[in-house]
Coordinates of C-alpha atoms in Angstrom, one line a residue:
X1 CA -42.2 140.4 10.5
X2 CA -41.2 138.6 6.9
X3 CA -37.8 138.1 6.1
X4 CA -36.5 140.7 4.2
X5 CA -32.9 139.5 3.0
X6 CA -30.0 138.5 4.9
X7 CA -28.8 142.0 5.7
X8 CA -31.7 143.2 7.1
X9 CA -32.6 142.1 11.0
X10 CA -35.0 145.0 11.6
X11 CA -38.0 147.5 10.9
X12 CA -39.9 150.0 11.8
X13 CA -43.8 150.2 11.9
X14 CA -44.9 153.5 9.6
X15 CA -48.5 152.7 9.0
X16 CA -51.5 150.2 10.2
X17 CA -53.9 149.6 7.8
X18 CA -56.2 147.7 10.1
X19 CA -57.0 148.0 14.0
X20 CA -58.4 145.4 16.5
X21 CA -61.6 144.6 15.4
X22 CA -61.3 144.8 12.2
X23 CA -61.4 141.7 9.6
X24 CA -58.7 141.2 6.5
X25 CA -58.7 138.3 3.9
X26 CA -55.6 136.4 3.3
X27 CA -53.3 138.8 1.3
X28 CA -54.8 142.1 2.4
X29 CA -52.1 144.6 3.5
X30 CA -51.9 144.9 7.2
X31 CA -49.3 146.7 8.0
X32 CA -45.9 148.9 6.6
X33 CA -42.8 148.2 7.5
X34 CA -39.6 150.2 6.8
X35 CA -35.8 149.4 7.0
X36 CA -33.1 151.7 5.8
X37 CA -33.4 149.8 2.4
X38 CA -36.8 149.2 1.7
X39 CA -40.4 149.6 2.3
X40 CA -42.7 146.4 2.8
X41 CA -46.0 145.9 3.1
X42 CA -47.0 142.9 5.1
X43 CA -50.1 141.3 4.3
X44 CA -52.1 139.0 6.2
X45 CA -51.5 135.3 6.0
X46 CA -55.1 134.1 7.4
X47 CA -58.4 135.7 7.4
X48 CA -60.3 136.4 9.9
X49 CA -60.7 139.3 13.1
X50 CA -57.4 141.5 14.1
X51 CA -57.7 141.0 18.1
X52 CA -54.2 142.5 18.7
X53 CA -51.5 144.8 16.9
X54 CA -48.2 144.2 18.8
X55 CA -46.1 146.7 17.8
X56 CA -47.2 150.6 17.7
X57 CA -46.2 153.5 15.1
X58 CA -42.5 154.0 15.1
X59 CA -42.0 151.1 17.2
X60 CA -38.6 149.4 15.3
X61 CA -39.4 145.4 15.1
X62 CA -36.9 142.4 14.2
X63 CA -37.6 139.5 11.9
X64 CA -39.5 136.8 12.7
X65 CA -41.5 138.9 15.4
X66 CA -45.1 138.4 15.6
X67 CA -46.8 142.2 14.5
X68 CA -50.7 141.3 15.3
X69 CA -52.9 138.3 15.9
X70 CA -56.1 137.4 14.1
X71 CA -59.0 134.8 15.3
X72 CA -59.4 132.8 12.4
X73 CA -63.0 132.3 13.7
X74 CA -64.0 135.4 12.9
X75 CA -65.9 135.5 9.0
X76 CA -65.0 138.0 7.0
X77 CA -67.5 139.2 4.5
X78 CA -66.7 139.7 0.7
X79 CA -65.9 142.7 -0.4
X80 CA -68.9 144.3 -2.9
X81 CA -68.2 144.4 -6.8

């Protein structure tokens, strides 16, 4: 999970946008995060396949923890016009 400012430490999972076996491009939104001050959508810092979300709906998340994996070796296809 980003950094969100140094008074926040924590988060909780609202809303996948993906699930394993899915593919995202670097900067699609992956994930929403809520703290009692803000709501952030994460967004995927590599493409490639989801193979694993780590944390499930509700599920409250510090910073810096891993939320999902991706195989980079996985193509993603461009999205049409």
């Amino acid at each position: 999970m980003p950094s969100m400012g140094d008074s926040i430490t924590e988060g909780t999972v609202v809303e996948w946008n993906v699930g394993v076996g899915d593919t995202v491009a670097t900067d699609d939104i992956v994930v929403v995060i809520e703290t009692d001050k803000v709501s952030v959508e994460v967004r995927a810092p590599i493409s490639g396949g989801v193979t694993e979300l780590l944390a499930e709906i509700d599920d409250v998340v510090e910073v810096g923890a891993p939320l999902f994996k991706v195989d980079t070796s996985v193509e993603v296809s461009a999205a049409p016009p």
